[in-house]
Amino acid sequence: MPRFSYTARSASGEKVQSTVEAADRRAALLQIERQGLTPVSVQEAPTGASATPGPRKDTKEKKPFFTMPAGRPRMKAREMLLFTRELSDLISSGMTLGNALNTLSHRRTSKGQDAIVLDLRDEIIRGTSVSDALARWPETFSNLYINMVRAGEASGQLSEALERVGKHYERTLEAREKVAMALIYPGFVLSVGMLTMLFTMIFVVPRFSTIFLELGSTLPLPTRILIGSSSFLLHWGWLLAIFIALGVWALRRYVRTDEGREKWHHLQLRLPLVKRIVSANSFAQFARTLGALLANGVPVLTALTIVEDTMGNVVIANQIHSAREKVTDGSTISGPLAAGKVFPPLLTDMLAVGEQTGDMSGALGHIAKRYDDDLDRNVKVLTTILEPLLIVVMAVMVGFVAISMLLAVFDLTSGLNIK
């Protein structure tokens, strides 16, 4: 009877490698599943293999060292989310992990996603754990993603862990898209207004200024300011553009330094309107990420380290780092966070209640919902204020040009009146 070598996972997440005799591959899968194992890969053993079932030597170490080349493929956020959802659904339907990845690898999506899924499938067939296979692609799968999968893998609840990962990233993407969508219309208005002003200053005003100079009349002050600005843009606009580009480049370089990033993030937490959006988004992300990790069985200290790495604001991340160090001394999480004066009292109080009741995951879920609602409200307030404000600014700029031209025209026509 044919002999099949297999790699499987036990209910506790332990890797099991052995052989089994069966009439065909389907019968081998059935025997493995009856042992309470989850098959990862099943292959027919070559003729002359040892007849005694038992653990076979893992050939992973024989694989040559492979260094990924520069410009590695990666999944976009939406692609990664869809991949996670589909993999979770396939495993939940009863398909083994290896077969699920094999199914996804036959789909033609994007070049980057196809390469990553193929690599994941090959690694799983070799006997690599899911989390270790995902860790080969840190550009696509974050430390948070890998640790949540590792926790689900260890508990034998991989499909549930993938479902939680999918929900977490879906909410994170929704929060980002809310802010991005809110800024599209104001950004469009500002761009069109600036282009209109540039066109007017470069092509329209010089034509009028030539006429005014030929008439030789003394022009009103606003008109002289407008013509002077237009002349400067025509002759020295290239130099101004270089200075602006250099300034933006220098500012971006400075913001990438530790000192610059910290100052910039401090400023974000102090600017009117902006601070409400940044803080609400950061606090919702903190609660959602920490809650998801704890729900997956990740230890508190490890979870806090991952949350610190995923925070987009350095000031808040430093406060989490400080709290994590105090937690190692036996303190609660809410106490150090409250002492730092960065996290609001409402958040720390709700967290303290969760610690007292032993339902940290539930309390963090309520906190995340609370600050998600705050984010929605603050984004609406920002757009409500920003849209008319930009319209007023554009109206003032265009109005200044129009009034400057009209003042000069009225002055010239009044000088031509002959009684």
Short mmCIF file of C-alpha atoms in Angstrom, two decimals, residues 72-84 86-87 101 104 109-120 134 137-141 145:
data_model
loop_
_atom_site.label_atom_id
_atom_site.label_comp_id
_atom_site.label_asym_id
_atom_site.label_seq_id
_atom_site.Cartn_x
_atom_site.Cartn_y
_atom_site.Cartn_z
CA ARG A 72 10.73 43.11 -3.49
CA PRO A 73 7.05 42.68 -4.39
CA ARG A 74 4.48 43.75 -1.86
CA MET A 75 0.71 43.82 -1.49
CA LYS A 76 -1.27 47.01 -1.27
CA ALA A 77 -3.39 47.48 1.84
CA ARG A 78 -6.61 46.50 0.06
CA GLU A 79 -4.96 43.46 -1.53
CA MET A 80 -3.64 42.31 1.83
CA LEU A 81 -7.08 42.73 3.38
CA LEU A 82 -8.78 40.74 0.58
CA PHE A 83 -6.13 38.00 0.83
CA THR A 84 -6.71 37.73 4.60
CA GLU A 86 -10.29 34.87 1.46
CA LEU A 87 -7.75 32.76 3.34
CA LEU A 101 -2.91 28.84 -0.26
CA LEU A 104 -5.25 31.41 -3.90
CA THR A 109 -4.35 39.30 -9.30
CA SER A 110 -1.37 41.66 -9.15
CA LYS A 111 2.24 40.69 -9.79
CA GLY A 112 3.28 41.42 -6.20
CA GLN A 113 0.40 39.50 -4.61
CA ASP A 114 0.91 36.48 -6.86
CA ALA A 115 4.61 36.27 -5.94
CA ILE A 116 3.91 36.54 -2.20
CA VAL A 117 1.10 33.95 -2.18
CA LEU A 118 3.27 31.51 -4.16
CA ASP A 119 6.11 31.95 -1.68
CA LEU A 120 3.77 31.45 1.28
CA LEU A 134 4.46 35.73 6.79
CA TRP A 137 7.42 39.62 3.88
CA PRO A 138 7.60 42.42 6.47
CA GLU A 139 6.82 45.04 3.81
CA THR A 140 3.32 43.55 3.48
CA PHE A 141 2.61 41.86 6.82
CA TYR A 145 -0.37 40.93 11.75
#
